[in-house]
Amino acid sequence: MNDTTKVVRTTYRDALREALREAMRRDGRVFLMGEDVGRYGGSYAVSKGLLEEFGEERIRDTPLSESAFVGAGIGAALNGMLPIVEVMTCNFSLLALDQIVNNAATIRHMSGGQFSIPLVIRMATGAGRQLAAQHSHSFEGWYAHIPGIRIVTPATLEDARGMLWTALMDPDPVIMFENALLYNLEGELAAGAGAVDIDRAAVRRAGADLTLVTYGGSLGKTSRAADLLAEQGVSAEVVDLRTLRPLDMPTVLGSLAKTHRMVIVDEGWKSGSLAAEIMARAMEEAFFELDAPVARVCSAEVPIPYPKHLEDAAIPQVATIVDAALRTVSRHV
Amino acid sequence: MLDRALALKLLGDMLRVRRFEEKCAELYSAGKIRGFLHLYIGEEAVAAGAMRALEPDDAILATYREHGHALMRGIPAGAVMAEMYGKVEGCSRGRGGSMHIFDARARFYGGSAIVGGGLPLAIGFALADKLMGRPRVTACFFGEGAVAEGEFHESLNLASLWKVPALFLCENNLYAMGTALQRSEANTDLCEKARSYKVAARSVDGMDVLAALDATEQAVAEVRAGGGPQFIEFRTYRFRAHSMFDPELYRSKAEVEQWKKRCPIATFVERLQSEGMLDDARLAAMETEVGDEIAAAVAFAEAGSWEPVEQLTRDVYTARAS
């Protein structure tokens, strides 16, 4: 075995921390700011230990002023820095929506291309922890509506380790959505893992009968669904979008051209969702490839409730993905 | 003792902006400029004084009422006028128009049309300079209406907490569109609000260009010396409507006339004449020079071209080599 094949056991959280540490070491223009990123160690302990290593100038605790510190990230990026802003959760990012939508996303185009904003905003997303309606949103699909920003959704250890640096080197603002259920995800990662592309979707599992398209926190559920489908003789291909804007439709449609059937798994609400966009594109760009209507497994159209049984019923689950897949493979046009 | 050369420069700055905007109003009526057009007429002393206290390396953030700031910052009048026309020769390729003037060379970062939206950016600009050890100041202009926004409070607190070299320049023209300050603020003392965040604050007559210059020079010196952020309230007044669609139902003609007696240009001309620094011939020569510059700017904008529709989506994202 040589070095490139050595693996280490790690978690999604630790992989994110290693990515932050590497970025801080590689470039003096990089700094991290956000609520409780320093002394507290990060709400999800992602930045734990970084304050001790890099000091409070570069690991900056902020007041609970989302608009001010997200805007400050944009300003610092415009003025030569490579800021990483952690917004504790996407739920709180609504307080910074003006800065993200009206400034980060517009300034390059509106100024005639004069300015770059090499900013990365990280935020936790998703339901599933019985945190009730105000702490369980999945807004990545919403943000993906907006031209001028890039949306990435690391779902694997490799992407947790590798997307940050690429996003920082991108001259445009990137928002990285980290599904909060993934932080404890454990597995093996190549010892030399580093930057990865943020342009392409990835086929996580090859299959022949239908394509399951998903991203972020739903990748694990979708993969387990594919396992169960295999037991029933259905071969599912799993496509992890990885980047929600811009969408890598060639990879999605390439898979569809092979399987001719598709189910999209998206934790956003169904109406106006990213899943709706992918369906629309499949219809526009690959209508004659379809052997069955495209199906969706999304969140129910409700504020996410607190009790476990209701929360479970509100968001995509392995069983609902399997059901949707079986219905799709049994349908014909 | 007033320096004559400086005084004439300040007068020239104000005259340029006044005549430029009078021309803009005319061009708006003629349909050459569209969208929103917010005129600075009456408030020229603020930007004329403040801008002269800043260095080329400093960063400027302004509002949607920023034509004057752009001109005084040295963005060529032709590029500003072409921007108002929406022509590709405009300083923002015509994409922004009147409200979104940007110019990298002048370190002029908009032109923001969300009230209060520029203040958080200013914190980041100033923080970057502080972290990199650059002796620069970030000057952020905003109106008194922004004081009601959360961004004002978040930003002043953060600027003060982090002691960043930011200069907050509040142009208090008494009306946020049509809402008078006393109708929107329980406490109308803006300096007191700034001081509550431990930001040093001063209030100055914004109709007096020398007072505006003096106050800004003092504040800039403090900021550049590492003393943290400063706040200046410029008490001023807009003579024209909020935008071109405003019937001005919220204030009396008598009030407007009263303020017009304090016109920053007319009163400064009077002062310079009474001190023997300016005669009619000189003033006429200045007017001619300004008129020529504006005529050239209009000609430049007229001769400009429309961005090809094929370039509509250019610069939404940075073009990639791949």
XYZ file of C-alpha atoms in Angstrom:
655
model
C 0.000 0.000 0.000
C 1.257 3.446 -0.780
C 0.289 6.734 0.867
C -2.507 7.539 -1.523
C -4.407 4.456 -0.512
C -4.000 4.960 3.240
C -7.271 5.707 4.918
C -8.200 7.219 8.241
C -11.387 6.869 10.218
C -13.041 10.198 10.649
C -16.372 11.968 10.897
C -18.092 14.558 8.755
C -17.526 17.082 11.547
C -13.803 16.327 11.778
C -13.462 16.408 8.010
C -15.025 19.879 7.954
C -12.668 20.974 10.723
C -9.662 19.668 8.816
C -10.814 21.603 5.779
C -11.069 24.779 7.859
C -7.663 24.170 9.398
C -6.063 23.568 6.014
C -7.598 26.738 4.583
C -6.417 28.815 7.530
C -2.907 27.419 7.207
C -2.689 27.796 3.467
C -3.737 31.407 3.146
C -3.423 34.315 5.570
C -6.438 35.978 4.010
C -8.724 33.258 5.334
C -10.593 33.854 8.568
C -13.694 32.365 10.165
C -16.431 34.344 11.838
C -19.825 33.535 13.231
C -21.816 32.967 16.365
C -19.973 30.840 18.909
C -17.289 29.662 16.500
C -14.524 30.504 18.967
C -14.841 29.994 22.689
C -17.864 27.719 22.407
C -16.121 25.712 19.686
C -18.956 26.019 17.195
C -22.583 25.157 17.761
C -21.914 21.759 16.145
C -18.305 21.653 17.385
C -16.959 21.989 13.850
C -14.514 24.753 14.790
C -13.524 23.264 18.143
C -9.878 23.939 18.898
C -9.352 26.396 16.059
C -9.418 29.443 18.343
C -6.508 27.999 20.317
C -4.625 27.267 17.124
C -5.268 30.442 15.137
C -6.203 33.106 17.686
C -9.174 35.386 18.005
C -8.276 37.663 15.092
C -8.888 34.810 12.675
C -11.491 32.813 14.596
C -13.938 35.564 15.390
C -16.938 35.207 17.637
C -19.694 37.530 16.518
C -22.723 38.991 18.237
C -26.127 37.612 17.231
C -26.188 39.991 14.294
C -26.585 37.805 11.232
C -27.109 40.639 8.813
C -24.068 42.550 10.068
C -21.612 39.671 10.109
C -22.754 38.138 6.828
C -22.550 41.599 5.273
C -19.141 42.031 6.870
C -18.080 38.826 5.171
C -19.160 40.252 1.827
C -17.335 43.511 2.506
C -14.170 41.736 3.612
C -14.270 39.559 0.487
C -14.640 42.676 -1.664
C -11.638 44.116 0.136
C -9.181 41.300 -0.465
C -9.928 38.656 2.168
C -11.170 35.075 1.908
C -13.779 35.014 4.667
C -15.643 31.971 5.881
C -18.845 32.952 7.620
C -20.649 30.399 9.723
C -24.345 31.069 10.158
C -25.282 28.674 12.917
C -28.248 27.261 11.011
C -30.063 28.127 7.822
C -33.045 29.053 9.978
C -31.146 32.097 11.208
C -29.854 32.945 7.759
C -33.208 34.565 7.045
C -31.972 37.434 9.199
C -29.153 37.894 6.687
C -31.219 37.294 3.579
C -30.946 40.888 2.401
C -27.162 40.765 2.487
C -27.045 37.435 0.665
C -29.631 38.194 -1.996
C -29.251 41.930 -2.504
C -25.504 42.227 -2.057
C -23.587 38.958 -2.396
C -25.623 37.735 -5.364
C -25.938 41.024 -7.242
C -22.771 43.048 -6.909
C -20.741 41.297 -9.592
C -23.382 41.579 -12.301
C -24.779 44.932 -11.185
C -21.321 46.515 -11.232
C -20.606 45.261 -14.725
C -18.265 42.523 -13.530
C -15.868 44.750 -11.638
C -15.885 42.894 -8.352
C -15.466 39.369 -7.082
C -16.807 38.130 -3.769
C -14.748 35.071 -2.789
C -16.869 34.386 0.279
C -17.991 31.070 1.731
C -21.024 30.986 3.990
C -21.512 27.743 5.889
C -24.758 26.817 7.549
C -26.423 23.773 9.038
C -29.683 22.654 7.492
C -32.377 20.049 7.804
C -34.869 18.401 10.125
C -34.870 15.117 12.005
C -33.762 16.112 15.479
C -37.122 17.033 17.023
C -36.265 20.724 17.046
C -39.695 21.849 15.789
C -40.675 24.270 13.090
C -38.187 27.118 13.571
C -35.082 24.937 13.738
C -35.824 22.362 11.057
C -35.867 24.238 7.783
C -34.182 23.100 4.584
C -33.587 26.294 2.653
C -30.918 25.137 0.209
C -33.494 24.799 -2.555
C -34.712 28.320 -1.859
C -31.224 29.729 -2.092
C -30.648 27.761 -5.272
C -33.309 29.959 -6.868
C -30.953 32.928 -6.830
C -28.514 33.639 -9.655
C -25.143 34.961 -8.528
C -24.466 32.523 -5.715
C -23.310 28.921 -5.775
C -24.965 26.346 -3.540
C -23.077 23.256 -2.445
C -24.340 20.416 -0.254
C -21.585 18.074 0.919
C -23.117 14.691 1.689
C -19.982 12.563 2.081
C -16.765 12.667 4.060
C -14.821 13.429 0.865
C -16.992 16.422 0.106
C -16.985 17.654 3.705
C -13.196 17.554 3.522
C -12.796 18.859 0.019
C -15.497 21.345 -0.954
C -14.412 24.208 1.302
C -11.090 24.988 -0.336
C -12.535 24.859 -3.828
C -15.392 27.103 -2.710
C -12.931 29.590 -1.201
C -10.889 29.677 -4.383
C -14.055 30.388 -6.365
C -14.309 34.130 -7.053
C -18.053 34.105 -6.410
C -19.994 33.649 -3.175
C -20.668 30.033 -2.236
C -23.121 28.833 0.377
C -22.354 25.446 1.869
C -25.275 23.614 3.450
C -24.285 21.015 6.012
C -27.145 18.738 7.007
C -27.011 18.643 10.778
C -27.690 14.896 10.854
C -24.451 14.325 8.973
C -22.038 15.797 11.527
C -21.708 12.447 13.309
C -21.427 10.464 10.074
C -18.393 8.222 10.486
C -16.351 6.403 7.932
C -13.083 6.070 6.101
C -11.420 8.861 4.228
C -8.213 8.795 2.216
C -5.384 10.158 4.342
C -4.396 12.569 1.621
C -7.941 13.757 0.877
C -8.138 17.358 -0.256
C -9.924 19.722 -2.548
C -12.674 18.337 -4.783
C -14.567 19.885 -7.665
C -17.829 21.699 -6.929
C -19.193 21.573 -10.456
C -20.307 18.021 -11.010
C -22.954 15.744 -9.634
C -21.723 12.260 -8.711
C -23.180 8.870 -9.462
C -22.865 7.273 -6.011
C -24.260 3.916 -7.044
C -24.715 2.502 -10.515
C -28.054 1.007 -11.478
C -30.188 0.163 -14.460
C -33.882 0.365 -13.549
C -34.333 3.864 -12.230
C -32.432 6.963 -11.128
C -32.750 8.309 -7.611
C -31.618 11.936 -7.555
C -30.818 13.475 -4.203
C -28.317 15.544 -2.233
C -27.143 16.386 1.276
C -28.863 14.764 4.213
C -31.077 12.611 2.015
C -28.197 10.792 0.332
C -27.862 8.271 3.167
C -31.586 7.522 3.214
C -31.618 7.220 -0.553
C -28.663 4.827 -0.545
C -30.360 2.638 2.050
C -33.494 2.704 -0.069
C -31.398 1.534 -3.024
C -30.121 -1.370 -0.907
C -33.694 -2.405 -0.093
C -34.727 -2.023 -3.706
C -31.865 -4.285 -4.758
C -33.221 -6.955 -2.425
C -36.459 -6.703 -4.363
C -34.685 -6.980 -7.655
C -34.801 -3.287 -8.562
C -31.487 -1.778 -9.599
C -31.407 1.883 -8.619
C -28.777 4.397 -9.707
C -28.148 7.087 -7.082
C -27.105 10.539 -8.226
C -25.826 12.972 -5.596
C -26.291 16.470 -6.985
C -23.535 17.910 -4.705
C -24.064 21.385 -6.164
C -27.602 22.752 -6.365
C -26.670 25.859 -8.289
C -25.573 25.676 -10.966
C -27.176 22.262 -11.442
C -25.191 19.613 -13.268
C -28.035 18.480 -15.499
C -25.824 16.525 -17.929
C -25.045 14.005 -15.185
C -28.697 13.748 -14.141
C -29.933 13.403 -17.700
C -27.118 11.016 -18.553
C -28.367 8.715 -15.840
C -31.959 9.161 -16.963
C -30.970 8.233 -20.513
C -29.789 4.940 -19.084
C -32.660 4.145 -16.701
C -35.554 6.129 -18.221
C -37.185 6.496 -14.802
C -36.498 8.991 -12.048
C -37.435 9.750 -8.460
C -36.148 12.908 -6.796
C -35.586 12.945 -3.070
C -35.475 16.462 -1.616
C -36.066 17.501 1.987
C -37.492 20.839 0.856
C -41.236 21.361 0.643
C -42.629 20.021 -2.602
C -44.218 23.228 -3.921
C -41.662 25.298 -5.770
C -38.889 22.953 -4.699
C -35.549 22.105 -6.227
C -37.161 18.740 -7.026
C -39.750 20.628 -9.076
C -36.956 22.326 -11.011
C -35.248 19.027 -11.806
C -38.550 17.512 -12.936
C -39.186 20.498 -15.144
C -35.756 20.230 -16.729
C -36.191 16.503 -17.277
C -39.471 17.257 -19.044
C -37.945 20.090 -21.075
C -34.697 18.409 -21.973
C -35.339 14.682 -21.864
C -39.075 14.152 -22.342
C -38.671 11.303 -24.779
C -36.301 9.439 -22.464
C -39.036 9.036 -19.861
C -40.747 5.681 -19.512
C -42.773 6.843 -16.513
C -43.712 10.128 -14.867
C -40.950 11.514 -12.680
C -41.827 11.162 -8.998
C -40.817 13.113 -5.953
C -40.270 12.422 -2.295
C -40.275 15.777 -0.526
C -41.284 17.171 2.825
C -44.988 17.427 3.614
C -46.375 20.930 3.238
C -46.334 21.692 6.946
C -44.082 23.480 9.417
C -41.978 20.621 10.769
C -43.605 19.438 14.021
C -41.879 18.470 17.251
C -43.193 14.924 18.067
C -41.004 12.273 16.519
C -43.777 10.362 14.762
C -45.075 13.543 13.121
C -41.633 14.784 12.197
C -40.812 11.408 10.664
C -44.017 11.598 8.675
C -43.163 15.102 7.465
C -39.773 14.426 5.872
C -38.454 11.891 3.339
C -37.788 8.463 4.806
C -36.244 5.276 3.458
C -39.671 3.614 3.249
C -41.263 6.487 1.336
C -38.355 6.519 -1.108
C -38.690 2.769 -1.658
C -42.452 3.130 -2.205
C -42.020 5.923 -4.717
C -39.336 3.939 -6.540
C -41.465 0.793 -6.742
C -44.422 2.772 -8.057
C -42.204 4.384 -10.640
C -40.709 1.155 -11.937
C -44.167 -0.406 -12.169
C -45.605 2.406 -14.270
C -45.565 2.572 -18.018
C -46.378 5.220 -20.540
C -8.106 81.767 7.608
C -9.897 80.291 4.643
C -7.644 78.946 1.918
C -8.834 80.433 -1.372
C -7.721 77.573 -3.599
C -9.458 75.045 -1.378
C -12.577 77.169 -1.157
C -12.825 77.437 -4.919
C -12.333 73.694 -5.295
C -15.152 73.006 -2.868
C -17.386 75.461 -4.657
C -16.478 73.866 -7.974
C -17.321 70.420 -6.617
C -20.747 71.548 -5.473
C -21.464 73.398 -8.690
C -20.549 70.340 -10.769
C -22.948 68.161 -8.842
C -25.754 70.727 -8.875
C -25.577 71.350 -12.591
C -25.066 67.670 -13.380
C -28.214 66.743 -11.497
C -30.241 69.595 -12.942
C -29.308 68.149 -16.322
C -30.304 64.678 -15.102
C -33.763 65.928 -14.135
C -34.113 67.429 -17.603
C -32.956 64.202 -19.235
C -35.366 62.237 -17.105
C -38.259 64.325 -18.378
C -36.945 63.763 -21.885
C -37.017 60.016 -21.324
C -33.254 59.572 -21.637
C -32.883 58.465 -18.014
C -35.407 55.951 -16.694
C -36.110 53.993 -13.543
C -35.641 55.824 -10.270
C -33.701 59.053 -10.076
C -32.926 60.442 -6.637
C -31.428 63.903 -6.690
C -28.967 65.197 -4.122
C -29.766 68.841 -4.843
C -29.507 70.803 -1.593
C -27.218 68.292 0.080
C -24.059 68.883 -1.973
C -22.026 70.359 0.858
C -22.010 67.032 2.681
C -20.311 64.963 0.000
C -18.133 67.882 -1.124
C -16.759 68.348 2.362
C -16.578 64.690 3.333
C -15.012 63.420 0.119
C -12.170 65.925 0.259
C -11.178 64.595 3.667
C -10.647 61.082 2.285
C -7.662 59.512 0.513
C -7.669 57.588 -2.787
C -6.950 54.309 -0.939
C -9.996 54.688 1.286
C -13.164 52.808 0.356
C -16.472 54.532 -0.263
C -19.911 52.989 0.166
C -22.871 55.116 -0.766
C -26.624 54.967 -1.242
C -28.974 55.271 -4.179
C -28.643 59.076 -3.914
C -25.013 58.930 -4.904
C -24.408 60.819 -8.142
C -22.713 63.611 -6.246
C -20.514 61.263 -4.271
C -19.451 59.496 -7.456
C -18.540 62.713 -9.241
C -16.654 64.107 -6.282
C -14.799 60.835 -5.877
C -13.410 61.382 -9.351
C -15.473 59.006 -11.457
C -15.624 60.757 -14.831
C -18.907 62.575 -15.440
C -19.239 60.824 -18.801
C -19.072 57.379 -17.201
C -21.648 58.403 -14.599
C -23.968 59.904 -17.210
C -23.593 56.883 -19.490
C -24.547 54.741 -16.500
C -27.691 56.813 -16.016
C -28.506 56.195 -19.666
C -27.903 52.468 -19.222
C -25.141 52.450 -21.817
C -22.310 49.950 -21.776
C -19.785 52.798 -21.413
C -21.298 53.519 -17.994
C -19.192 52.868 -14.927
C -21.247 49.731 -14.173
C -21.681 48.790 -17.859
C -25.130 50.339 -17.617
C -26.385 47.443 -15.511
C -27.001 49.467 -12.379
C -28.251 52.842 -13.515
C -28.661 55.821 -11.238
C -28.834 53.803 -8.022
C -25.859 51.493 -8.556
C -22.744 53.403 -9.443
C -19.599 51.313 -8.965
C -16.013 52.064 -9.876
C -13.115 49.865 -8.838
C -10.454 52.467 -9.642
C -12.146 55.051 -7.439
C -12.719 52.375 -4.770
C -16.375 53.299 -5.001
C -18.484 50.291 -4.023
C -22.036 51.406 -4.830
C -24.722 52.667 -4.994
C -26.812 50.435 -2.658
C -30.575 50.774 -2.937
C -31.594 48.869 0.173
C -31.663 51.357 3.023
C -29.024 50.386 5.556
C -27.671 47.614 3.330
C -24.244 49.180 2.951
C -23.424 49.387 6.638
C -22.631 45.701 7.174
C -20.371 45.769 4.107
C -18.486 48.686 5.617
C -17.659 46.602 8.683
C -16.108 43.965 6.436
C -14.135 46.470 4.402
C -12.771 48.063 7.536
C -12.096 44.709 9.192
C -10.101 43.578 6.149
C -7.943 46.704 6.346
C -7.435 46.228 10.047
C -6.480 42.558 9.684
C -4.053 43.341 6.864
C -2.565 46.342 8.662
C -3.495 48.820 5.924
C -3.914 52.412 7.129
C -7.172 52.892 5.263
C -10.563 54.231 6.219
C -13.915 52.929 4.988
C -16.439 55.721 4.586
C -20.076 54.656 4.550
C -22.754 57.164 3.616
C -26.391 56.574 4.519
C -29.495 58.588 5.243
C -31.200 59.075 8.578
C -33.854 56.605 7.446
C -31.253 53.854 7.811
C -31.080 54.540 11.527
C -34.415 52.757 11.879
C -33.031 49.614 10.268
C -31.559 46.805 12.324
C -28.431 46.969 10.171
C -27.557 50.343 11.644
C -27.630 48.999 15.170
C -25.941 45.695 14.390
C -23.245 47.459 12.405
C -22.439 50.242 14.840
C -22.202 47.730 17.644
C -19.956 45.426 15.641
C -17.756 48.266 14.371
C -17.280 49.510 17.892
C -16.782 46.051 19.390
C -14.069 45.270 16.835
C -12.705 48.836 16.693
C -12.579 48.795 12.924
C -11.555 51.880 10.913
C -15.035 52.759 9.662
C -16.510 56.193 9.268
C -20.300 56.374 9.388
C -21.591 59.417 7.539
C -25.269 60.014 8.179
C -26.922 62.461 5.824
C -29.905 63.574 7.845
C -32.226 65.303 5.384
C -35.117 64.917 7.838
C -37.274 62.684 5.633
C -37.083 58.977 4.877
C -38.949 59.265 1.598
C -41.982 61.046 3.083
C -41.676 60.042 6.717
C -40.283 62.733 8.961
C -37.643 61.697 11.474
C -39.893 62.462 14.444
C -42.542 60.188 12.960
C -40.185 57.219 12.837
C -37.786 57.634 15.741
C -38.690 57.709 19.427
C -35.345 59.373 20.006
C -34.409 61.782 17.231
C -30.915 62.417 18.623
C -28.903 60.315 16.172
C -25.565 60.976 17.845
C -26.940 59.642 21.091
C -27.771 56.388 19.308
C -24.220 56.121 17.980
C -22.744 56.926 21.377
C -24.873 54.219 22.960
C -22.617 51.813 21.037
C -19.553 53.713 22.216
C -19.004 55.177 18.767
C -17.694 58.730 18.945
C -20.252 61.006 17.325
C -20.608 64.569 16.215
C -23.348 66.556 14.557
C -22.561 69.205 12.015
C -24.305 71.705 9.761
C -24.575 69.842 6.483
C -25.418 73.004 4.572
C -21.948 74.398 5.316
C -19.255 72.776 3.199
C -16.436 73.994 5.429
C -18.121 72.583 8.514
C -18.637 69.284 6.686
C -14.983 69.196 5.636
C -13.706 70.125 9.062
C -15.833 67.547 10.880
C -14.860 64.811 8.453
C -11.159 65.652 8.622
C -11.254 65.395 12.387
C -13.153 62.128 12.335
C -10.919 60.625 9.629
C -7.821 61.534 11.628
C -9.230 59.742 14.663
C -10.182 56.669 12.674
C -6.845 56.505 10.880
C -5.019 56.836 14.183
C -6.638 53.565 15.247
C -9.284 55.014 17.494
C -12.071 52.881 16.069
C -15.195 53.988 14.237
C -16.657 57.479 14.162
C -20.125 58.774 13.379
C -21.048 62.107 11.878
C -24.554 63.432 11.475
C -24.800 66.016 8.710
C -27.951 68.099 9.172
C -29.076 68.784 5.642
C -32.125 69.007 3.402
C -33.137 67.780 -0.002
C -34.654 70.548 -2.096
C -36.167 68.275 -4.710
C -38.667 65.463 -4.392
C -37.509 62.085 -3.053
C -37.521 60.686 -6.577
C -39.173 61.737 -9.797
C -42.489 60.195 -8.691
C -42.983 62.120 -5.464
C -45.765 64.763 -5.232
C -44.312 65.964 -1.875
C -47.503 65.750 0.141
C -45.622 65.345 3.394
C -43.910 68.722 3.702
C -44.911 72.322 3.130
C -43.646 74.545 0.364
C -42.843 77.124 3.032
C -40.529 74.660 4.765
C -38.739 73.885 1.506
C -38.381 77.601 0.736
C -37.009 78.238 4.204
C -34.302 75.624 3.680
C -33.522 76.879 0.200
C -32.418 80.133 1.797
C -29.634 78.060 3.286
C -28.575 76.655 -0.076
C -25.003 75.408 0.422
C -23.876 76.831 -2.901
C -25.556 80.246 -2.731
C -24.447 80.865 0.846
C -20.882 79.802 0.065
C -20.773 82.025 -3.010
C -21.948 84.932 -0.869
C -19.324 84.248 1.714
C -16.513 83.994 -0.807
C -17.673 87.168 -2.512
C -17.859 89.038 0.755
C -14.346 87.885 1.614
C -13.111 89.026 -1.773
C -12.192 85.525 -2.942
C -14.648 85.303 -5.790
C -15.879 87.791 -8.328
C -18.625 87.486 -10.897
C -16.215 86.806 -13.730
C -14.620 83.931 -11.861
C -17.984 82.462 -10.948
C -19.128 82.736 -14.562
C -15.939 81.024 -15.703
C -16.574 78.199 -13.237
C -20.135 77.823 -14.483
C -18.887 77.687 -18.057
C -16.327 75.040 -17.212
C -18.935 72.931 -15.425
C -21.395 73.420 -18.277
C -18.815 72.242 -20.781
C -18.010 69.166 -18.721
C -21.680 68.228 -18.452
C -22.303 68.831 -22.138
C -19.382 66.527 -22.890
C -20.772 63.929 -20.466
C -24.167 64.008 -22.151
C -22.535 63.728 -25.576
C -20.507 60.767 -24.324
C -23.636 59.054 -23.012
C -25.586 59.800 -26.191
C -22.803 58.350 -28.318
C -22.600 55.276 -26.130
C -23.842 51.861 -27.089
C -26.291 49.355 -25.665
C -24.866 46.182 -24.240
C -25.632 43.363 -26.689
C -28.457 41.173 -25.391
C -26.132 38.209 -25.919
C -24.175 39.520 -22.921
C -27.210 39.551 -20.633
C -25.903 36.796 -18.387
C -22.248 37.808 -18.488
C -20.826 38.341 -14.997
C -23.588 36.635 -13.072
C -20.710 34.330 -12.234
C -17.044 34.688 -12.973
C -16.195 33.052 -16.276
C -14.200 29.873 -15.707
C -11.269 28.711 -17.736
C -12.646 25.150 -17.915
